[in-house]
């Protein structure tokens, strides 16, 4: 039959059947019309010719399906008994071409407004459609090479409906939504059907048929762009991992699948893939040499995931860098990436302007990359890598953040040992923490092909083999002597003697006078006496304040220049507590001496920061409430002696118990005692602590420049001034101190170091907390407005600075309202 005749015959049959369905209310007539249409789907004993079926599916199926949906109602379904009509109606959607049926169902759901019988029936039919695996047929239909080119609009519509189904169904059904349409259930189902469709593609290729995975790539990319990569790739990647192992055809299909992902979705797909794969071997099987062929993929894998993002875990970093190291075409990229990572790691600008989490992320990438280079590559790039490493270590040791300095020390130790193993090793003293232990663990080179499961399996099996090796250590098994009376001699049966209460015998006694301590610390070659004097000094200073005041400055000088010579445990704490005790006992002279020494030559940065710490702790102790009541009473030097016939205090408890038992109480007051008020001892000497420190911060010395390279000390100085301002709350000098401190903040408001800016914000907060709002507005109105404009106008201001600026604004507005009321 001619094609024109076939088309005319099919058109007439469909028009007649559709007219009958739209107008007839007789069950038999409707059943006959549906039977005639079902012939074109091949679902009857006498199906239509293949040409007629193709013509029907190409031009008339969508019209028939829309007609069936429009007739859907409770009365229409009851035209035939026992649900026959509903089953026949559903068969047109479940047995015909899947793509058109899916689009008609989605179109009907979108066009139906509000909850209704038709909406729920179509939604239930769509759930059956998904549960029957019809999504596989939808994807397979787009993978086969069509005889005629597909319409781009049709594919775009199908793509949008496939990926946006949970959102569309959720908006339409709302509380009546079905479980299968939820994103956490639908996208894993979509991933499972995608794997089945790819399996069909592989079978077709083995049979010699041409196929295309372009549409599947678009579905995968669009789902990942909508941040559903965990649901999709979490199901798809494990299946592809098993299928690509040992199958070159499956690997080629996966390479083609990822090559055809649109550029706008490349980053989302590759990021999800790196997070989902268990190791670099799997990533290499799935991606192939995509980074060599695709510039977008190369940018994502070698720049975006390493330099611009830092949220990935260590295992994901290992997979990414291991993927670059697994092929000879990709290894030059690994070397180049490592050089750029080291350059970024050592950049002073990056250290100042990137968060610490990102610096840790780059450090891990550097160590993992170094572990993947072989000896030839290390030898070729050794000079360049060492130069970048040393420059970075220098910049990091100059940082004001302890974590950044510790990070530089750990990475320098590990990287130098890897880059130049024959040279002298770098050794630093740093505090051991979880991050340092993790970085040191990365120093052990791991084979690229090791997956986590294989490594953990080997680690788990290693302890089980240890006893066997130990039993055969000498080449022969160890046998016990025969006989019941023969037992080997062993020292394990002896109970160790308890020596926990023993004390070390020392030849020299602890000094009993402050002057003796000063003499022992100044010029003494007896190191046991020197240590005993250092340990006893704090208690002697607090017990003998009069004697301390006589030699306070000399004692402070000796403690400030004191060096650790005998590895005394807790030396820094003993020295600091002694300095604080001397400063609290005689605050004015000692504070004047310490502040003058802060800007003097021949002091190290550590000593200058010690001065700031001592001043802060002493001011805190002087301003502590109740200090005068709890202070020990002055007594004669020397150990106290108690009389032998001192009465026992037990009699007082007996008397109080008798009085309490014979006393009648009608009511009890609050058991909580109200603390008595005490004067702030720091208020009288606050000027000695504060003003000498803030006077000369802008005058550089030969070895000390606060506005230059010594920004660590400048940040500590800003924090110290803020603490002194806060401790001088409601004192007479608070106004002058606040004005000077705001001028100090204004001069340094644009400093490049984050630690210094943090100290400036602390200082501003201390001024606002230490002075009443009325005094602030009366005495410092101009300074407050300048500080507020600085905090509010900064583009990179933190939440704390915005809060301080908002507080200033609110206080200023309240004051202006009060002035208007008074006027």
PDB file of N, CA and C in Angstrom, residues 6 52 103 134 195 242 258 315 336 348 387-388 422 474 534 574 608 620 640 654 669 697 707 733 767 792 811 822:
ATOM      1  N   UNK A   6      -1.871   4.710   3.174  1.00  0.00           N
ATOM      2  CA  UNK A   6      -1.753   4.295   4.575  1.00  0.00           C
ATOM      3  C   UNK A   6      -2.084   5.456   5.509  1.00  0.00           C
ATOM      4  N   UNK A  52       1.144   1.144   9.347  1.00  0.00           N
ATOM      5  CA  UNK A  52       0.028   1.823   9.997  1.00  0.00           C
ATOM      6  C   UNK A  52       0.352   2.127  11.467  1.00  0.00           C
ATOM      7  N   UNK A 103       4.621  12.603  28.197  1.00  0.00           N
ATOM      8  CA  UNK A 103       4.362  14.032  28.011  1.00  0.00           C
ATOM      9  C   UNK A 103       2.882  14.359  28.146  1.00  0.00           C
ATOM     10  N   UNK A 134       8.801   2.362  32.790  1.00  0.00           N
ATOM     11  CA  UNK A 134       8.606   2.996  31.493  1.00  0.00           C
ATOM     12  C   UNK A 134       9.595   4.137  31.246  1.00  0.00           C
ATOM     13  N   UNK A 195      20.743   3.706  34.137  1.00  0.00           N
ATOM     14  CA  UNK A 195      21.693   2.596  34.005  1.00  0.00           C
ATOM     15  C   UNK A 195      21.131   1.502  33.090  1.00  0.00           C
ATOM     16  N   UNK A 242      30.856  -1.224  38.762  1.00  0.00           N
ATOM     17  CA  UNK A 242      30.889  -2.680  38.539  1.00  0.00           C
ATOM     18  C   UNK A 242      30.877  -2.997  37.043  1.00  0.00           C
ATOM     19  N   UNK A 258      29.912  11.332  29.435  1.00  0.00           N
ATOM     20  CA  UNK A 258      30.401  12.514  30.135  1.00  0.00           C
ATOM     21  C   UNK A 258      30.958  13.557  29.173  1.00  0.00           C
ATOM     22  N   UNK A 315      39.539  12.321  51.116  1.00  0.00           N
ATOM     23  CA  UNK A 315      39.417  11.210  50.181  1.00  0.00           C
ATOM     24  C   UNK A 315      39.061  11.701  48.787  1.00  0.00           C
ATOM     25  N   UNK A 336      52.134  20.431  36.977  1.00  0.00           N
ATOM     26  CA  UNK A 336      51.818  21.859  36.874  1.00  0.00           C
ATOM     27  C   UNK A 336      50.883  22.288  38.003  1.00  0.00           C
ATOM     28  N   UNK A 348      51.873  35.469  50.219  1.00  0.00           N
ATOM     29  CA  UNK A 348      51.537  36.288  51.388  1.00  0.00           C
ATOM     30  C   UNK A 348      50.136  36.873  51.258  1.00  0.00           C
ATOM     31  N   UNK A 387      62.085  26.331  46.048  1.00  0.00           N
ATOM     32  CA  UNK A 387      62.015  27.791  46.126  1.00  0.00           C
ATOM     33  C   UNK A 387      60.622  28.246  46.571  1.00  0.00           C
ATOM     34  N   UNK A 388      59.585  27.648  46.005  1.00  0.00           N
ATOM     35  CA  UNK A 388      58.220  28.014  46.409  1.00  0.00           C
ATOM     36  C   UNK A 388      57.953  27.616  47.855  1.00  0.00           C
ATOM     37  N   UNK A 422      67.624  13.588  50.839  1.00  0.00           N
ATOM     38  CA  UNK A 422      69.021  13.431  51.245  1.00  0.00           C
ATOM     39  C   UNK A 422      69.544  14.650  52.002  1.00  0.00           C
ATOM     40  N   UNK A 474      61.929 -17.092  65.809  1.00  0.00           N
ATOM     41  CA  UNK A 474      63.265 -17.686  65.806  1.00  0.00           C
ATOM     42  C   UNK A 474      63.360 -18.885  64.882  1.00  0.00           C
ATOM     43  N   UNK A 534      62.533  30.207  91.665  1.00  0.00           N
ATOM     44  CA  UNK A 534      61.497  30.514  90.684  1.00  0.00           C
ATOM     45  C   UNK A 534      60.151  29.933  91.108  1.00  0.00           C
ATOM     46  N   UNK A 574      55.395  29.699  85.357  1.00  0.00           N
ATOM     47  CA  UNK A 574      55.972  30.186  86.623  1.00  0.00           C
ATOM     48  C   UNK A 574      56.478  31.612  86.477  1.00  0.00           C
ATOM     49  N   UNK A 608      58.336  41.171  74.150  1.00  0.00           N
ATOM     50  CA  UNK A 608      57.374  42.278  74.066  1.00  0.00           C
ATOM     51  C   UNK A 608      55.943  41.757  74.235  1.00  0.00           C
ATOM     52  N   UNK A 620      43.600  42.689  85.068  1.00  0.00           N
ATOM     53  CA  UNK A 620      42.433  41.857  85.365  1.00  0.00           C
ATOM     54  C   UNK A 620      42.390  41.486  86.848  1.00  0.00           C
ATOM     55  N   UNK A 640      55.225  29.944 108.625  1.00  0.00           N
ATOM     56  CA  UNK A 640      54.439  30.198 109.837  1.00  0.00           C
ATOM     57  C   UNK A 640      54.604  29.068 110.839  1.00  0.00           C
ATOM     58  N   UNK A 654      30.027  22.536 117.496  1.00  0.00           N
ATOM     59  CA  UNK A 654      29.090  21.986 118.477  1.00  0.00           C
ATOM     60  C   UNK A 654      28.199  23.086 119.052  1.00  0.00           C
ATOM     61  N   UNK A 669      15.209  34.307 105.412  1.00  0.00           N
ATOM     62  CA  UNK A 669      15.494  35.190 104.282  1.00  0.00           C
ATOM     63  C   UNK A 669      16.217  34.451 103.178  1.00  0.00           C
ATOM     64  N   UNK A 697      53.385  54.001  69.263  1.00  0.00           N
ATOM     65  CA  UNK A 697      53.209  52.852  68.362  1.00  0.00           C
ATOM     66  C   UNK A 697      53.610  53.180  66.921  1.00  0.00           C
ATOM     67  N   UNK A 707      54.279  49.275  62.549  1.00  0.00           N
ATOM     68  CA  UNK A 707      53.557  49.559  61.309  1.00  0.00           C
ATOM     69  C   UNK A 707      54.183  48.871  60.100  1.00  0.00           C
ATOM     70  N   UNK A 733      39.536  57.988  84.333  1.00  0.00           N
ATOM     71  CA  UNK A 733      40.361  58.103  83.130  1.00  0.00           C
ATOM     72  C   UNK A 733      39.740  57.437  81.919  1.00  0.00           C
ATOM     73  N   UNK A 767      35.481  50.188  74.178  1.00  0.00           N
ATOM     74  CA  UNK A 767      35.102  51.585  74.451  1.00  0.00           C
ATOM     75  C   UNK A 767      33.603  51.694  74.672  1.00  0.00           C
ATOM     76  N   UNK A 792      30.325  50.625  59.027  1.00  0.00           N
ATOM     77  CA  UNK A 792      29.206  50.394  58.116  1.00  0.00           C
ATOM     78  C   UNK A 792      29.619  50.473  56.658  1.00  0.00           C
ATOM     79  N   UNK A 811      22.044  54.082  69.486  1.00  0.00           N
ATOM     80  CA  UNK A 811      22.331  54.974  70.612  1.00  0.00           C
ATOM     81  C   UNK A 811      22.278  56.434  70.183  1.00  0.00           C
ATOM     82  N   UNK A 822      13.799  67.381  75.362  1.00  0.00           N
ATOM     83  CA  UNK A 822      14.227  68.386  76.331  1.00  0.00           C
ATOM     84  C   UNK A 822      14.091  69.792  75.770  1.00  0.00           C
TER      85      UNK A 822
END
